[in-house]
């Protein structure tokens, strides 16, 4: 009895021989048990393997299956055993053939004699056997010529399956004999679709020799009238497909393909686009030849040429110049393709940029937009191009002016001469141009005085929107000259509240303001627009020191219902002057202001040691009362009737 212990252990040769002897037993169960025992052994001697190989044709399927498992686990079977297995490849029993093929398929290398036997199974009726044979042959990277010819002999059979497996095997070969390659090339122009497809399949997966690529290329431009048109066109298209699949075509073939770009036949033109577009990097000579077609009278040819150039990541200057000319093409598809090509170039040469800039004058808005799009993609335009663009800023056509200003607005730094021209557009009749000019000037961190003067001159414009634009531009400058500041001070009293507010905001951005300007800012403290009043307070509160003349002017605004609270905020920052206000005419005014404020912040007003003390969140402000009784009388007079004076003589606002 065979036990599991025997199955799992490494058996000595004497035991193995005894087990092998059971392979011939009449009882299939005994044979199967013997095979299973051998299957558990990691390594078997050749003599044992021979005996096992004989079981490939066993009538019992379980025995055959176990036999296949044993032999498939052997990485390299001896030739004698392989021949014995190969002899079973032609067995009448399909199960036996299948088992033999499976064993041969497990071997990494097979001798020629064995391969011949495998080739014979390519015609087997059983698809599993055929597939196994194909897989075995496909795994051989270099089949001998005799075997390849045997496979090629099947290429004349107009059966898609037969041709399919033949091609599948040939594709895996590192090199094919010329005789077979010629046969494959002949398929390209075969009348039968099966052969044409087979040719395309093979060529798409193999690197073809130059000689055959030239022959294929010749088929694309073959216009033999005697041939059936449909077959001729199909052959050309298959040939084109073959060339497309080649990673690198020889220059001679590429030259031939370039000529097809202008072919009358649209299929040939499409083939050219497809082939040249599939090449990752075309030589400059080829690119120039394609570029020569960009200006063709036929729009289809131009479109084909542009499409090919668009597939290339880098183009020489001469080619780019030809592409730039197509930015003005009447065909929108060609224009778009040209724009896309140029926009993909990070740095275009000056000649190309000049050619593009010339399109800003075009009457067609699409062309102008295309030119703007290209120029705007360039991080830095040369001065000569910028001057050319700036010259269009004064064009009679507002659309051209707008396009020019748009381009300039994308540049980080512009020369003063150009900025001056742009500044003149601030008063343009067309609002789009005006705002485009704003974008340009507003993007510049520092504008020259001469440019600022041009902008400031617009502060007197009759149109409020022009004045607003001027204020906006000036507001972005951190240090304005006195002349400009004076002009801004005048705008503080503009009829438009938005302008008044903007003018004050501009002054607020300046680090230091002269008294003349600050006097002008005092007036808006009483402005009817709250935003304007607040803006003025901010300017005055930011000044570390205000002259007495200005402080007195602010103090007068304590009498204004609108300005009183804001004026007090400005004055309290100047303690010495503020203290002088707690006498005479201003006591009543301050009392009412502080009383209102006491409901919003902690405030108290009292007399201590003959001093008037106003306690605020930021400290106590003290001043001499002079005649204390007179001071108290003035406070009492200022105090609302409903509020009584405290008995201890201390005057409080709450």
XYZ file of C-alpha atoms in Angstrom:
654
model
C 0.000 0.000 0.000
C 1.321 3.481 -0.950
C 1.140 5.888 1.959
C 1.115 9.685 2.095
C 4.424 9.511 3.950
C 6.055 7.917 0.891
C 4.501 10.595 -1.348
C 5.980 13.427 0.638
C 9.555 12.206 1.163
C 12.609 12.198 -1.124
C 12.802 8.614 -2.347
C 16.040 6.704 -2.936
C 16.711 5.401 -6.473
C 15.794 1.823 -5.516
C 12.338 2.922 -4.384
C 11.908 5.161 -7.434
C 12.597 2.188 -9.729
C 9.944 0.200 -7.912
C 7.469 3.053 -8.362
C 8.374 3.431 -12.059
C 7.676 -0.283 -12.539
C 4.086 0.411 -11.480
C 3.646 2.789 -14.428
C 3.036 -0.286 -16.631
C 0.461 -1.817 -14.292
C -2.817 -2.827 -15.911
C -4.762 -1.038 -13.223
C -5.069 2.681 -14.058
C -5.447 3.536 -10.385
C -2.056 1.977 -9.685
C -0.499 3.869 -12.605
C -2.043 7.110 -11.402
C -0.784 6.527 -7.857
C 2.724 5.880 -9.175
C 2.675 9.058 -11.240
C 1.431 11.061 -8.267
C 4.305 9.779 -6.137
C 6.815 10.816 -8.797
C 5.101 14.178 -9.098
C 6.065 14.942 -5.477
C 9.782 14.471 -6.199
C 11.707 17.689 -6.812
C 14.226 16.071 -9.195
C 13.978 12.874 -11.207
C 16.783 11.017 -13.013
C 16.629 10.778 -16.845
C 15.773 7.070 -16.723
C 12.711 7.810 -14.628
C 11.718 10.737 -16.875
C 11.828 8.425 -19.921
C 9.445 6.061 -18.227
C 7.172 8.942 -17.275
C 7.244 10.350 -20.839
C 5.871 7.032 -22.098
C 2.698 7.715 -20.075
C 1.862 10.791 -22.238
C -0.222 8.452 -24.392
C -1.817 6.629 -21.456
C -5.442 5.750 -22.047
C -6.373 7.154 -18.641
C -6.764 10.972 -18.698
C -5.791 11.310 -15.034
C -2.519 9.492 -15.705
C -1.846 11.692 -18.752
C -2.567 14.827 -16.752
C -0.257 13.763 -13.925
C 2.428 12.927 -16.497
C 2.146 16.372 -18.069
C 2.453 17.960 -14.632
C 5.656 16.019 -13.881
C 7.362 16.842 -17.184
C 6.240 20.491 -17.232
C 7.944 20.994 -13.896
C 11.309 20.050 -15.432
C 13.026 23.224 -16.693
C 15.209 21.410 -19.247
C 14.289 17.953 -20.501
C 16.940 15.916 -22.346
C 16.653 15.860 -26.177
C 15.889 12.131 -26.192
C 12.819 12.696 -24.030
C 11.789 15.771 -26.038
C 11.899 13.674 -29.215
C 9.762 11.049 -27.556
C 7.268 13.729 -26.587
C 7.425 15.308 -30.075
C 6.548 11.915 -31.558
C 3.242 12.171 -29.703
C 2.499 15.584 -31.226
C 1.128 13.835 -34.314
C -0.916 11.288 -32.334
C -4.412 10.476 -33.564
C -5.759 11.154 -30.116
C -6.244 14.908 -29.685
C -5.855 14.590 -25.908
C -2.442 12.999 -26.353
C -1.427 15.708 -28.852
C -2.591 18.398 -26.460
C -0.581 16.874 -23.607
C 2.571 16.595 -25.729
C 2.272 20.182 -26.964
C 1.784 21.417 -23.416
C 4.979 19.694 -22.268
C 6.997 21.102 -25.174
C 5.583 24.539 -24.438
C 7.088 24.436 -20.945
C 10.615 24.232 -22.370
C 12.557 27.467 -22.944
C 14.554 26.119 -25.919
C 13.718 23.348 -28.352
C 15.918 21.635 -30.965
C 15.087 22.188 -34.677
C 13.756 18.654 -35.134
C 11.233 19.233 -32.365
C 10.229 22.630 -33.788
C 9.427 20.992 -37.148
C 7.047 18.663 -35.379
C 5.437 21.658 -33.667
C 5.059 23.542 -36.992
C 3.144 20.566 -38.389
C 0.528 21.115 -35.672
C -0.304 24.566 -37.010
C -2.713 22.789 -39.383
C -4.354 20.707 -36.658
C -8.142 20.722 -36.558
C -8.097 21.185 -32.793
C -7.835 24.920 -31.992
C -6.272 24.168 -28.597
C -3.467 22.239 -30.276
C -2.960 25.012 -32.853
C -2.870 27.690 -30.149
C -0.365 25.693 -28.108
C 1.843 25.234 -31.179
C 1.682 28.978 -31.935
C 2.623 29.827 -28.360
C 5.613 27.476 -28.494
C 6.884 29.003 -31.744
C 6.242 32.571 -30.534
C 8.482 31.951 -27.552
C 11.411 31.175 -29.852
C 13.115 34.516 -30.661
C 15.226 33.108 -33.513
C 13.649 30.312 -35.517
C 15.832 28.643 -38.175
C 15.143 29.642 -41.807
C 13.796 26.205 -42.636
C 11.162 26.545 -39.922
C 10.338 30.115 -40.981
C 9.857 28.993 -44.586
C 7.557 26.236 -43.389
C 5.512 28.863 -41.562
C 5.642 31.233 -44.551
C 4.322 28.451 -46.788
C 1.013 28.867 -45.001
C 0.809 32.521 -46.003
C -0.696 31.653 -49.381
C -3.776 30.202 -47.739
C -6.472 32.882 -47.794
C -7.712 32.019 -44.361
C -7.718 34.802 -41.787
C -6.994 32.413 -38.893
C -4.089 30.709 -40.649
C -2.539 33.989 -41.757
C -3.185 35.433 -38.320
C -1.170 32.800 -36.475
C 1.589 32.901 -39.095
C 1.933 36.655 -38.656
C 1.815 36.268 -34.890
C 4.817 33.931 -35.021
C 6.789 36.017 -37.534
C 6.346 39.171 -35.473
C 8.301 37.603 -32.621
C 11.344 36.975 -34.788
C 14.255 39.384 -34.448
C 14.997 39.075 -38.198
C 13.248 37.543 -41.193
C 14.832 36.301 -44.417
C 14.343 38.650 -47.415
C 12.230 36.035 -49.158
C 9.646 36.122 -46.370
C 9.762 39.903 -46.062
C 9.004 40.221 -49.780
C 6.024 37.954 -49.330
C 4.765 40.148 -46.492
C 5.298 43.299 -48.581
C 3.300 41.758 -51.407
C 0.312 41.542 -49.080
C 0.187 45.312 -48.774
C -1.207 45.611 -52.310
C -3.037 42.298 -52.420
C -6.614 42.403 -53.661
C -7.729 40.435 -50.634
C -8.440 42.439 -47.470
C -7.209 39.505 -45.365
C -3.683 39.888 -46.712
C -3.660 43.667 -46.421
C -4.691 43.457 -42.783
C -2.058 40.807 -42.136
C 0.618 43.040 -43.650
C -0.432 45.945 -41.478
C -0.499 43.729 -38.380
C 2.990 42.407 -39.039
C 4.541 45.733 -39.964
C 2.979 47.530 -37.031
C 4.844 45.280 -34.637
C 8.199 44.968 -36.348
C 11.081 47.275 -37.225
C 11.345 47.153 -41.028
C 14.520 47.409 -43.081
C 14.986 50.623 -45.102
C 14.743 48.772 -48.406
C 11.279 47.489 -47.613
C 10.133 50.794 -46.159
C 10.999 52.456 -49.485
C 8.975 49.813 -51.305
C 6.019 50.429 -49.017
C 6.327 54.191 -49.503
C 6.202 53.682 -53.266
C 2.799 52.051 -52.880
C 1.295 55.140 -51.261
C 1.926 57.293 -54.329
C 1.069 54.515 -56.799
C -1.664 55.860 -59.087
C -1.735 53.067 -61.644
C -4.958 53.612 -63.580
C -5.109 49.961 -64.629
C -5.598 48.858 -61.057
C -8.985 48.799 -59.438
C -9.380 52.163 -57.697
C -10.765 50.667 -54.517
C -7.892 48.195 -54.167
C -5.314 50.861 -55.010
C -6.686 53.254 -52.371
C -6.874 50.497 -49.777
C -3.314 49.409 -50.512
C -2.077 52.982 -50.148
C -3.857 53.357 -46.849
C -2.423 50.064 -45.541
C 1.029 51.147 -46.711
C 0.565 54.419 -44.852
C -0.422 52.470 -41.755
C 2.741 50.388 -42.069
C 4.942 53.502 -42.243
C 3.140 55.099 -39.304
C 4.085 52.187 -37.103
C 7.796 52.604 -37.705
C 9.423 54.626 -34.882
C 12.076 56.156 -37.147
C 11.815 56.368 -40.925
C 14.904 56.928 -43.108
C 15.290 60.430 -44.609
C 14.736 59.148 -48.137
C 11.322 57.816 -47.151
C 10.501 61.000 -45.222
C 11.299 63.113 -48.308
C 8.908 61.016 -50.356
C 6.200 61.401 -47.725
C 6.642 65.213 -47.598
C 5.807 65.339 -51.313
C 2.444 63.746 -50.533
C 1.407 66.769 -48.453
C 0.456 68.505 -51.707
C -1.013 65.423 -53.406
C -4.358 65.862 -55.163
C -5.675 62.773 -53.450
C -6.979 63.618 -49.965
C -6.212 60.057 -48.833
C -2.563 60.539 -49.723
C -2.486 63.879 -47.878
C -4.040 62.243 -44.829
C -1.460 59.479 -45.070
C 1.315 62.093 -45.072
C -0.123 63.781 -41.975
C -0.463 60.453 -40.228
C 3.043 59.256 -41.094
C 4.970 62.471 -40.426
C 2.903 63.179 -37.331
C 3.912 59.815 -35.892
C 7.619 60.713 -36.044
C 8.734 62.150 -32.696
C 11.434 64.395 -34.169
C 11.639 65.227 -37.863
C 14.964 66.491 -39.305
C 15.156 70.248 -40.062
C 15.306 69.649 -43.822
C 12.040 67.740 -43.694
C 10.436 70.392 -41.478
C 11.466 73.137 -43.908
C 10.011 71.136 -46.792
C 6.729 70.820 -44.896
C 6.841 74.524 -43.969
C 7.106 75.357 -47.677
C 3.609 73.903 -48.042
C 2.196 76.142 -45.313
C 1.691 78.931 -47.845
C 0.114 76.692 -50.504
C -2.878 78.026 -52.458
C -4.874 74.973 -51.497
C -6.259 75.300 -47.960
C -6.309 71.505 -47.571
C -2.579 71.393 -48.243
C -1.970 74.275 -45.808
C -4.028 72.508 -43.181
C -2.094 69.272 -43.684
C 1.268 71.049 -43.407
C 0.251 72.943 -40.259
C -1.046 69.762 -38.666
C 2.273 68.000 -39.248
C 4.275 70.898 -37.812
C 1.969 70.975 -34.812
C 3.000 67.430 -33.907
C 6.626 68.504 -33.384
C 7.777 69.696 -29.961
C 10.510 72.009 -31.306
C 10.681 73.861 -34.614
C 13.544 75.828 -36.240
C 13.184 79.629 -36.603
C 12.643 79.510 -40.353
C 9.722 77.129 -39.898
C 8.222 79.218 -37.098
C 8.303 82.253 -39.377
C 6.307 80.346 -41.995
C 3.819 79.305 -39.322
C 3.498 82.908 -38.087
C 2.325 83.958 -41.549
C -0.655 81.617 -41.170
C -1.955 83.521 -38.146
C -3.769 85.658 -40.716
C -5.066 82.722 -42.785
C -8.676 83.030 -43.899
C -9.303 79.463 -42.744
C -10.032 79.481 -38.992
C -8.759 75.910 -38.584
C -5.390 76.878 -40.027
C -5.259 80.049 -37.916
C -6.040 78.098 -34.760
C -3.421 75.476 -35.584
C -0.799 78.176 -36.221
C -1.649 79.919 -32.952
C -1.428 76.651 -31.031
C 1.991 75.900 -32.504
C 3.381 79.347 -31.677
C 1.813 79.437 -28.220
C 3.592 76.195 -27.369
C 6.979 77.791 -28.009
C 8.264 79.290 -24.739
C 10.537 81.804 -26.485
C 9.875 82.851 -30.066
C 12.665 84.516 -32.105
C 12.406 88.281 -32.734
C 11.664 87.862 -36.443
C 8.675 85.681 -35.673
C 7.425 88.055 -32.982
C 7.619 90.989 -35.415
C 5.632 89.019 -37.967
C 2.998 88.238 -35.344
C 2.908 91.860 -34.131
C 2.144 92.950 -37.700
C -1.123 90.999 -37.444
C -2.381 93.445 -34.795
C -3.347 95.716 -37.722
C -5.547 93.091 -39.328
C -9.164 94.039 -39.966
C -10.310 90.612 -38.833
C -10.808 90.541 -35.052
C -10.067 86.801 -34.976
C -6.645 87.432 -36.485
C -5.948 90.249 -34.011
C -7.043 88.036 -31.129
C -4.733 85.301 -32.374
C -1.796 87.725 -32.501
C -2.556 89.021 -29.007
C -2.809 85.467 -27.716
C 0.623 84.563 -29.085
C 2.380 87.738 -27.935
C 0.811 87.542 -24.491
C 2.288 84.068 -23.999
C 5.810 85.474 -24.239
C 7.207 86.405 -20.833
C 9.444 89.141 -22.244
C 9.101 90.845 -25.616
C 12.135 92.611 -27.172
C 12.046 96.438 -27.246
C 11.721 96.564 -31.006
C 8.580 94.430 -30.855
C 7.241 96.421 -27.907
C 7.724 99.644 -29.868
C 5.886 98.114 -32.804
C 3.043 97.152 -30.485
C 3.075 100.565 -28.775
C 2.759 102.252 -32.177
C -0.641 100.601 -32.522
C -1.831 102.179 -29.278
C -2.774 105.283 -31.280
C -4.357 103.436 -34.197
C -7.640 104.830 -35.526
C -9.317 101.483 -34.920
C -10.254 101.099 -31.245
C -10.070 97.300 -31.519
C -6.456 97.511 -32.654
C -5.700 99.975 -29.859
C -7.226 97.597 -27.336
C -5.278 94.626 -28.730
C -2.013 96.559 -28.509
C -2.656 97.669 -24.941
C -3.590 94.090 -23.975
C -0.206 92.844 -25.170
C 1.668 95.574 -23.303
C -0.280 94.786 -20.148
C 1.303 91.326 -19.973
C 4.839 92.706 -19.717
C 6.296 93.069 -16.220
C 8.357 96.153 -17.063
C 7.873 98.683 -19.836
C 10.024 101.606 -20.975
C 8.849 105.109 -19.989
C 8.353 106.018 -23.630
C 5.891 103.153 -24.053
C 4.154 103.857 -20.750
C 3.671 107.457 -21.809
C 1.916 106.290 -24.971
C -0.267 103.968 -22.907
C -1.045 106.767 -20.426
C -2.463 108.818 -23.284
C -5.060 106.056 -23.763
C -6.539 106.783 -20.334
C -8.785 109.343 -22.064
C -9.591 107.092 -25.024
C -13.138 107.341 -26.379
C -13.504 103.588 -26.135
C -14.021 102.387 -22.552
C -12.414 99.013 -23.321
C -9.229 100.795 -24.396
C -9.322 103.049 -21.331
C -9.554 100.129 -18.946
C -6.916 98.189 -20.864
C -4.610 101.182 -20.324
C -5.468 101.109 -16.622
C -4.420 97.455 -16.442
C -1.069 98.262 -18.039
C -0.250 101.281 -15.874
C -1.649 99.679 -12.746
C 0.616 96.652 -13.183
C 3.771 98.803 -13.107
C 5.259 99.118 -9.617
C 6.716 102.597 -10.236
C 5.801 105.099 -12.929
C 8.075 107.938 -14.040
C 7.038 111.509 -13.163
C 6.465 112.297 -16.810
C 3.997 109.418 -17.095
C 2.322 110.379 -13.827
C 1.813 113.916 -15.128
C 0.047 112.559 -18.200
C -2.224 110.527 -15.924
C -2.760 113.412 -13.487
C -3.874 115.632 -16.353
C -6.876 113.352 -16.651
C -8.054 114.400 -13.187
C -9.692 117.402 -14.843
C -11.472 115.342 -17.476
C -15.184 116.053 -17.936
C -16.001 112.364 -17.687
C -16.064 111.007 -14.163
C -14.986 107.515 -15.273
C -11.798 108.951 -16.806
C -11.112 110.826 -13.579
C -11.677 107.595 -11.632
C -9.196 105.751 -13.845
C -6.579 108.441 -13.250
C -7.139 108.300 -9.498
C -6.889 104.504 -9.514
C -3.538 104.538 -11.321
C -2.090 107.249 -9.096
C -3.306 105.410 -6.020
C -0.985 102.499 -6.762
C 2.101 104.711 -6.527
C 3.712 104.881 -3.061
C 5.515 108.230 -3.604
C 3.931 110.899 -5.762
C 5.675 114.210 -6.600
C 4.316 117.396 -4.958
C 2.831 118.615 -8.212
C 0.702 115.473 -8.456
C -0.241 115.643 -4.770
C -1.564 119.172 -5.271
C -3.656 117.960 -8.174
C -5.019 115.194 -5.952
C -5.822 117.706 -3.192
C -8.036 119.593 -5.636
C -9.905 116.349 -6.379
C -10.790 116.065 -2.685
C -13.625 118.503 -3.438
C -14.715 116.833 -6.688
C -18.461 116.626 -7.359
C -18.288 112.825 -7.523
C -18.105 111.305 -4.033
C -16.303 108.264 -5.432
C -13.574 110.513 -6.749
C -13.326 112.421 -3.484
C -12.937 109.170 -1.587
C -10.376 107.810 -4.088
C -8.336 111.025 -3.994
C -8.138 110.883 -0.189
C -7.185 107.182 -0.325
C -4.334 108.053 -2.675
C -3.075 110.695 -0.259
C -3.315 108.119 2.518
C -0.781 105.954 0.655
C 1.831 108.690 0.775
C 4.411 108.493 3.557
C 4.464 112.256 4.272
C 2.134 115.073 3.265
C 2.841 118.835 3.335
C 0.539 121.189 5.288
C -0.954 122.548 2.109
C -2.277 119.083 1.245
C -3.352 118.282 4.810
C -5.436 121.477 4.943
C -7.338 120.176 1.937
C -7.952 116.860 3.721
C -9.532 118.624 6.726
C -12.455 119.808 4.581
C -13.794 116.278 3.819
C -14.203 115.620 7.561
C -17.532 117.387 7.070
C -18.342 115.616 3.793
C -21.912 114.383 3.370
C -20.532 110.947 2.394
C -19.562 108.888 5.451
C -16.927 106.915 3.514
C -15.248 110.149 2.463
C -15.283 111.424 6.067
C -13.752 108.190 7.352
C -11.063 108.257 4.660
C -10.118 111.816 5.670
C -9.912 110.851 9.369
C -7.607 107.983 8.488
C -5.217 110.316 6.641
C -5.105 112.861 9.467
C -4.834 110.266 12.250
C -1.876 108.682 10.492
C 0.117 111.916 10.698
C 2.390 111.885 13.755
C 2.400 115.688 13.911
C -0.090 118.276 12.682
C 0.541 122.006 12.714
C -1.520 124.232 15.027
C -3.101 125.815 11.983
C -4.452 122.457 10.840
C -5.499 121.421 14.348
C -7.439 124.672 14.733
C -9.154 123.994 11.435
C -10.094 120.530 12.694
C -11.285 121.982 16.032
C -13.709 124.237 14.214
C -15.374 121.099 12.873
C -16.374 120.129 16.433
C -19.333 122.418 15.779
C -20.472 120.264 12.834
C -22.988 117.514 13.514
C -21.452 115.368 10.750
C -17.804 116.037 11.540
C -17.712 116.512 15.332
C -17.044 112.916 16.381
C -14.416 112.378 13.668
C -12.749 115.706 14.409
C -12.468 114.727 18.092
C -10.771 111.461 17.077
C -8.135 113.411 15.143
C -7.601 115.958 17.931
C -7.222 113.497 20.798
C -4.015 112.200 19.142
C -2.439 115.589 19.839
C -2.621 115.800 23.655
C -1.190 119.225 24.185
C -3.526 120.895 21.753
C -6.426 118.712 22.871
C -6.004 119.914 26.476
C -6.414 123.530 25.392
C -9.891 122.764 24.127
C -11.317 122.161 27.615
C -12.036 125.817 28.116
C -14.212 128.407 26.509
C -16.370 127.604 23.534
C -15.231 123.980 23.027
C -16.212 122.634 26.510
C -19.861 122.207 25.657
C -19.011 120.636 22.307
C -16.519 118.163 23.822
C -18.870 117.338 26.706
C -21.600 116.215 24.313
C -19.142 114.285 22.122
C -17.568 112.481 25.092
C -20.982 111.786 26.591
C -22.011 109.994 23.404
C -18.719 108.133 23.264
C -19.027 107.007 26.880
C -21.759 104.607 25.786
C -19.284 102.927 23.434
C -15.989 103.125 25.349
C -14.852 103.642 28.941
C -14.653 107.420 29.475
C -14.774 109.652 32.552
C -14.240 113.370 33.101
C -13.402 114.678 36.549
C -11.480 117.371 38.470
C -8.519 116.295 40.547
C -6.176 118.660 42.393
C -7.286 121.576 40.295
C -6.766 119.670 37.019
C -9.428 118.752 34.461
C -8.905 115.006 33.811
C -10.404 113.057 30.915
C -9.739 109.326 31.331
C -9.718 107.450 28.024
C -8.727 103.875 27.084
C -5.328 105.140 25.895
C -4.617 107.285 28.969
C -5.637 110.378 30.947
C -5.553 113.809 29.350
C -5.063 116.597 31.906
C -5.364 120.392 31.671
C -5.500 123.286 34.150
C -8.993 124.437 34.977
C -7.927 127.982 35.857
C -10.836 129.408 37.839
C -12.289 126.096 39.019
C -15.755 127.449 39.820
C -15.982 129.138 36.456
C -14.900 125.848 34.853
C -17.611 123.932 36.727
C -20.201 126.508 35.718
C -19.268 126.021 32.065
C -19.612 122.232 32.449
C -22.983 122.634 34.165
C -24.109 124.825 31.331
C -22.956 122.221 28.808
C -24.569 119.351 30.735
C -27.982 118.150 29.564
C -30.750 118.980 32.058
C -31.463 115.322 32.878
C -27.935 114.740 34.218
C -27.150 116.014 37.734
C -23.761 117.119 39.075
C -22.204 114.814 41.696
C -22.186 116.166 45.299
C -18.456 115.770 45.865
C -17.684 118.287 43.183
C -16.336 115.744 40.750
C -17.709 116.198 37.241
C -18.342 112.897 35.420
C -19.655 112.253 31.970
C -21.433 109.116 33.149
